[in-house]
Structures are given as structure tokens and as C-alpha cells.
């Protein structure tokens, strides 16, 4: 079921997975590779799902019907280890809808019902907010929430000045808080120990 026709989702599948020691996107959880699982949930909330990754060919055999790859490129003079903020900016440049749902690929406990509830709240987000995110004791959860497409110029300016931290970037702008009724769903799987508990 798609519940909003004006929503795009961006799923990030890049980075080094250095703590895990293998590509997190391909790790099976209950037999389904994490990236495939997250994309399928994204499709329950949005009409268009982009997977932003430096290596689309690595994922071409996954079951990802309807998802479109955006191949990420390095910034001038840099490596591809630029981090999720740059991956997000490269995906956002392709987005045509007012709102985009951003998801990391390493969220094994995502709850589609919670995301769909959040989607219904977007219409009442204040005009000045650039994003609607959950907040937990460590700060905003940037990799499971919603951004307005129009934040792209500010995002690019921050990146061009060397900024790479979501938390630092978000600190400069109004962000709407989403209710976090199930904090467990934001659990991200970074290490083999995390995996064992998934
Ligand atoms: N597209 C893209 N996604 C990234 C990039 N860096 C991290 N991600 C994604 O962002 C999410 C969180 O990544 P992290 O766990 O912070 O970083 P990581 O590099 O994957 O893992 P570590 O090396 O263990 O820190 C995951 O979904 C990654 O796939 C990047 O440069 N490009």
C-alpha cells in the first residue's frame, strides 16, 4: 500500500562497513538481505525509491523491483568514503517531491507502521522546518526521517565548506520532532555483535 503520492524515499547503501567487516547491505536478516528489506519497507511509504550507492552492480541480483539506483560519485579530489551526508545530497539532487524519506540500509528493526504514521504527520509540519526527525538522548536520528527537498542548497553549502556531520548541519535549522514510540526500531546494525542480537 502506498499512502502518499508525493513522497520519495532515499536508501543509503555505501560507506565502509568497517565495524561489521562485510557489506552491511548484503547481510541476510531472516533470509532477506538488509538492503532488500529496507527498500521493501520504503516502498510501502513512497512511490519512488532511490538507492544511493557507489556500487549499484553489487546489488543488481537483489529483489528490488521498482527501485532505482543513483550511482554516487566522489567529490572533487576526495575518495568515496565521504559519508552519508554527501550520499544523501547526491540523491536529493534527483528528488522531485516536496518531502523525502531518508533511510540507512542497516536498520533491521524498522517498523512500517511507524513510518506510515510519520508520513501522515508531514502535512502539519511547520513551513520553516527543513526536516522532521525522531529525537533520542544522543540527538536527532538523521538516517531514519524526512527532509524537505528545498534544503538542498543549504546542504550543498555546508558540504562545500567541508561539513560532513548530519548533527552539525541540522543544528543550524529548525527541525520538527516526530514521536518515537518505538525507539527499538532505530537500532542500527554496525558490528557482528549487533548482528547476533538482530
Ligand atoms: N551512499 C552512501 N551511504 C553511506 C556512506 N557512508 C555510510 N553510508 C550509509 O549510511 C548508513 C550508516 O553508515 P555508518 O554505519 O555510519 O558507516 P559505515 O561506513 O557503513 O560503517 P563503519 O565503517 O562501520 O562506520 C549505512 O546505511 C551506510 O550504508 C556513503 O559514503 N555513501
Short mmCIF file of C-alpha atoms and ligand atoms in Angstrom, two decimals:
data_model
loop_
_atom_site.label_atom_id
_atom_site.label_comp_id
_atom_site.label_asym_id
_atom_site.label_seq_id
_atom_site.Cartn_x
_atom_site.Cartn_y
_atom_site.Cartn_z
CA UNK A 1 0.00 0.00 0.00
CA UNK A 2 1.35 3.42 -0.88
CA UNK A 3 -0.03 6.02 1.43
CA UNK A 4 1.38 9.20 -0.02
CA UNK A 5 1.80 10.07 -3.65
CA UNK A 6 4.14 12.98 -3.06
CA UNK A 7 6.92 11.18 -1.27
CA UNK A 8 10.28 9.90 -2.48
CA UNK A 9 12.48 7.60 -0.42
CA UNK A 10 16.28 7.53 -0.49
CA UNK A 11 18.01 4.45 0.87
CA UNK A 12 21.73 4.83 1.55
CA UNK A 13 23.97 1.87 0.79
CA UNK A 14 27.58 2.99 0.85
CA UNK A 15 30.30 3.57 3.37
CA UNK A 16 32.92 1.17 4.61
CA UNK A 17 31.06 -1.23 6.92
CA UNK A 18 34.43 -1.38 8.72
CA UNK A 19 32.98 -2.31 12.11
CA UNK A 20 30.97 -5.15 10.55
CA UNK A 21 33.83 -6.42 8.37
CA UNK A 22 31.48 -7.13 5.45
CA UNK A 23 28.98 -5.10 3.44
CA UNK A 24 26.05 -4.49 5.79
CA UNK A 25 23.63 -4.06 2.90
CA UNK A 26 24.03 -7.71 1.89
CA UNK A 27 23.73 -9.29 5.33
CA UNK A 28 20.66 -11.55 5.49
CA UNK A 29 18.19 -11.00 8.31
CA UNK A 30 15.70 -13.83 8.42
CA UNK A 31 16.92 -14.77 4.96
CA UNK A 32 16.43 -11.36 3.39
CA UNK A 33 19.40 -9.06 2.67
CA UNK A 34 19.18 -5.89 4.74
CA UNK A 35 19.09 -3.55 1.75
CA UNK A 36 16.25 -5.52 0.19
CA UNK A 37 14.33 -5.47 3.45
CA UNK A 38 14.71 -1.71 3.95
CA UNK A 39 13.80 -0.96 0.31
CA UNK A 40 10.67 -3.03 0.57
CA UNK A 41 9.59 -1.02 3.64
CA UNK A 42 10.47 2.22 1.84
CA UNK A 43 8.16 1.17 -0.99
CA UNK A 44 5.30 0.85 1.47
CA UNK A 45 5.63 4.55 2.22
CA UNK A 46 6.79 6.20 -1.01
CA UNK A 47 6.13 5.93 -4.73
CA UNK A 48 9.70 6.42 -5.82
CA UNK A 49 12.60 4.69 -4.09
CA UNK A 50 16.19 5.63 -4.91
CA UNK A 51 19.13 3.60 -3.71
CA UNK A 52 22.17 5.83 -3.47
CA UNK A 53 25.35 3.80 -3.69
CA UNK A 54 28.80 3.95 -5.26
CA UNK A 55 28.43 0.35 -6.48
CA UNK A 56 24.98 -0.45 -7.98
CA UNK A 57 26.34 -3.62 -9.66
CA UNK A 58 26.95 -5.16 -6.24
CA UNK A 59 23.21 -5.14 -5.57
CA UNK A 60 21.83 -5.94 -9.02
CA UNK A 61 20.85 -9.50 -8.08
CA UNK A 62 18.75 -8.43 -5.11
CA UNK A 63 14.99 -8.38 -5.42
CA UNK A 64 14.42 -4.65 -5.70
CA UNK A 65 11.56 -4.22 -8.18
CA UNK A 66 10.76 -0.59 -8.91
CA UNK A 67 13.77 0.78 -7.06
CA UNK A 68 16.15 2.99 -9.00
CA UNK A 69 19.87 3.23 -8.42
CA UNK A 70 21.69 6.52 -8.20
CA UNK A 71 25.41 5.97 -8.62
CA UNK A 72 27.32 8.11 -6.20
CA UNK A 73 30.50 9.82 -7.35
CA UNK A 74 33.41 11.15 -5.32
CA UNK A 75 33.66 14.87 -4.65
CA UNK A 76 36.47 16.56 -6.48
CA UNK A 77 39.81 15.45 -5.06
CA UNK A 78 38.23 13.13 -2.48
CA UNK A 79 37.65 9.41 -2.02
CA UNK A 80 34.26 7.71 -2.00
CA UNK A 81 34.45 7.43 1.78
CA UNK A 82 32.69 10.76 2.06
CA UNK A 83 29.93 9.52 4.34
CA UNK A 84 26.13 9.53 4.38
CA UNK A 85 25.63 13.31 4.24
CA UNK A 86 27.25 13.52 0.80
CA UNK A 87 25.41 10.40 -0.39
CA UNK A 88 22.15 11.99 0.72
CA UNK A 89 22.94 15.25 -1.12
CA UNK A 90 23.64 13.35 -4.34
CA UNK A 91 20.32 11.52 -4.03
CA UNK A 92 18.38 14.64 -3.05
CA UNK A 93 19.50 16.34 -6.26
CA UNK A 94 17.27 13.87 -8.17
CA UNK A 95 14.19 14.24 -5.95
CA UNK A 96 11.10 15.93 -7.40
CA UNK A 97 8.74 15.76 -4.41
CA UNK A 98 8.47 18.21 -1.52
CA UNK A 99 9.41 15.57 1.07
CA UNK A 100 11.90 12.73 1.01
CA UNK A 101 12.16 9.85 3.44
CA UNK A 102 15.83 9.06 4.16
CA UNK A 103 16.72 5.58 5.39
CA UNK A 104 20.02 3.91 6.18
CA UNK A 105 20.24 0.35 4.86
CA UNK A 106 21.34 -1.02 8.24
CA UNK A 107 18.04 -0.77 10.14
CA UNK A 108 16.86 -4.37 10.71
CA UNK A 109 14.03 -3.42 13.07
CA UNK A 110 12.30 -0.73 11.03
CA UNK A 111 8.55 -0.69 11.54
CA UNK A 112 6.48 0.16 8.50
CA UNK A 113 3.50 1.16 10.67
CA UNK A 114 5.58 3.79 12.47
CA UNK A 115 6.94 5.20 9.21
CA UNK A 116 3.44 5.36 7.76
CA UNK A 117 2.20 7.16 10.87
CA UNK A 118 5.05 9.66 10.47
CA UNK A 119 4.11 10.19 6.82
CA UNK A 120 0.58 11.22 7.86
CA UNK A 121 2.12 13.92 10.08
CA UNK A 122 4.08 15.66 7.32
CA UNK A 123 1.19 17.91 6.28
CA UNK A 124 1.22 19.58 9.68
CA UNK A 125 4.97 20.21 9.82
CA UNK A 126 5.68 23.95 10.10
CA UNK A 127 6.77 25.74 6.92
CA UNK A 128 10.12 26.74 8.36
CA UNK A 129 11.23 23.21 9.28
CA UNK A 130 13.75 21.64 6.91
CA UNK A 131 13.25 18.17 8.36
CA UNK A 132 11.02 16.04 10.59
CA UNK A 133 13.02 13.56 12.67
CA UNK A 134 12.89 11.48 15.78
CA UNK A 135 14.96 12.67 18.74
CA UNK A 136 16.71 10.44 21.22
CA UNK A 137 19.21 11.03 24.03
CA UNK A 138 22.12 11.21 21.56
CA UNK A 139 20.40 13.82 19.38
CA UNK A 140 18.49 13.71 16.12
CA UNK A 141 18.22 10.42 14.27
CA UNK A 142 19.21 11.66 10.80
CA UNK A 143 19.13 8.36 8.90
CA UNK A 144 15.50 7.46 9.50
CA UNK A 145 13.37 10.52 8.87
CA UNK A 146 12.07 13.13 6.49
CA UNK A 147 13.65 16.14 4.77
CA UNK A 148 12.26 18.89 2.59
CA UNK A 149 13.73 18.89 -0.88
CA UNK A 150 14.34 22.62 -0.59
CA UNK A 151 17.07 22.04 1.99
CA UNK A 152 19.43 21.01 -0.85
CA UNK A 153 21.12 24.43 -1.35
CA UNK A 154 21.90 24.74 2.37
CA UNK A 155 23.11 21.15 2.42
CA UNK A 156 25.45 21.71 -0.54
CA UNK A 157 26.80 24.88 1.01
CA UNK A 158 27.57 23.01 4.23
CA UNK A 159 29.29 20.20 2.30
CA UNK A 160 31.29 22.65 0.18
CA UNK A 161 32.58 24.20 3.38
CA UNK A 162 33.85 20.76 4.46
CA UNK A 163 30.89 19.77 6.64
CA UNK A 164 30.22 16.02 6.81
CA UNK A 165 28.19 15.66 10.01
CA UNK A 166 24.40 15.43 9.92
CA UNK A 167 24.21 16.53 13.56
CA UNK A 168 26.26 19.68 12.90
CA UNK A 169 24.28 20.53 9.81
CA UNK A 170 20.91 20.03 11.49
CA UNK A 171 21.90 22.22 14.42
CA UNK A 172 21.62 25.27 12.19
CA UNK A 173 17.97 24.83 11.18
CA UNK A 174 14.50 24.26 12.64
CA UNK A 175 13.61 20.58 12.73
CA UNK A 176 10.20 19.15 13.70
CA UNK A 177 10.17 16.32 16.24
CA UNK A 178 8.48 13.05 15.34
CA UNK A 179 7.11 10.91 18.16
CA UNK A 180 9.39 7.99 18.93
CA UNK A 181 7.00 5.41 20.32
CA UNK A 182 9.28 2.51 19.43
CA UNK A 183 12.93 3.55 19.91
CA UNK A 184 13.97 -0.03 19.16
CA UNK A 185 13.18 0.47 15.51
CA UNK A 186 16.13 2.85 15.18
CA UNK A 187 18.58 0.13 16.20
CA UNK A 188 21.30 0.06 13.57
CA UNK A 189 23.39 -2.95 12.94
CA UNK A 190 27.07 -1.95 12.96
CA UNK A 191 29.04 -4.88 14.40
CA UNK A 192 28.91 -8.68 14.39
CA UNK A 193 27.61 -8.43 17.98
CA UNK A 194 24.76 -6.19 16.82
CA UNK A 195 24.02 -8.74 14.15
CA UNK A 196 23.85 -11.56 16.66
CA UNK A 197 21.15 -9.64 18.53
CA UNK A 198 19.10 -8.84 15.41
N1 LIG B 1 25.53 6.22 -0.09
C1 LIG B 1 26.33 6.25 0.97
N2 LIG B 1 25.92 5.70 2.10
C2 LIG B 1 26.77 5.74 3.15
C3 LIG B 1 28.05 6.30 3.09
N3 LIG B 1 28.63 6.15 4.31
C4 LIG B 1 27.75 5.50 5.07
N4 LIG B 1 26.62 5.25 4.36
C5 LIG B 1 25.39 4.59 4.81
O1 LIG B 1 24.97 5.26 5.98
C6 LIG B 1 24.47 4.35 6.93
C7 LIG B 1 25.25 4.46 8.21
O2 LIG B 1 26.59 4.16 7.94
P1 LIG B 1 27.65 4.06 9.11
O3 LIG B 1 27.38 2.84 9.92
O4 LIG B 1 27.70 5.35 9.85
O5 LIG B 1 29.03 3.94 8.34
P2 LIG B 1 29.65 2.74 7.54
O6 LIG B 1 30.77 3.33 6.75
O7 LIG B 1 28.58 2.00 6.80
O8 LIG B 1 30.21 1.74 8.66
P3 LIG B 1 31.54 1.86 9.55
O9 LIG B 1 32.72 1.79 8.62
O10 LIG B 1 31.48 0.70 10.48
O11 LIG B 1 31.45 3.21 10.25
C8 LIG B 1 24.53 2.98 6.26
O12 LIG B 1 23.27 2.76 5.64
C9 LIG B 1 25.59 3.14 5.18
O13 LIG B 1 25.31 2.29 4.07
C10 LIG B 1 28.46 6.89 1.87
O14 LIG B 1 29.56 7.44 1.71
N5 LIG B 1 27.56 6.84 0.83
#
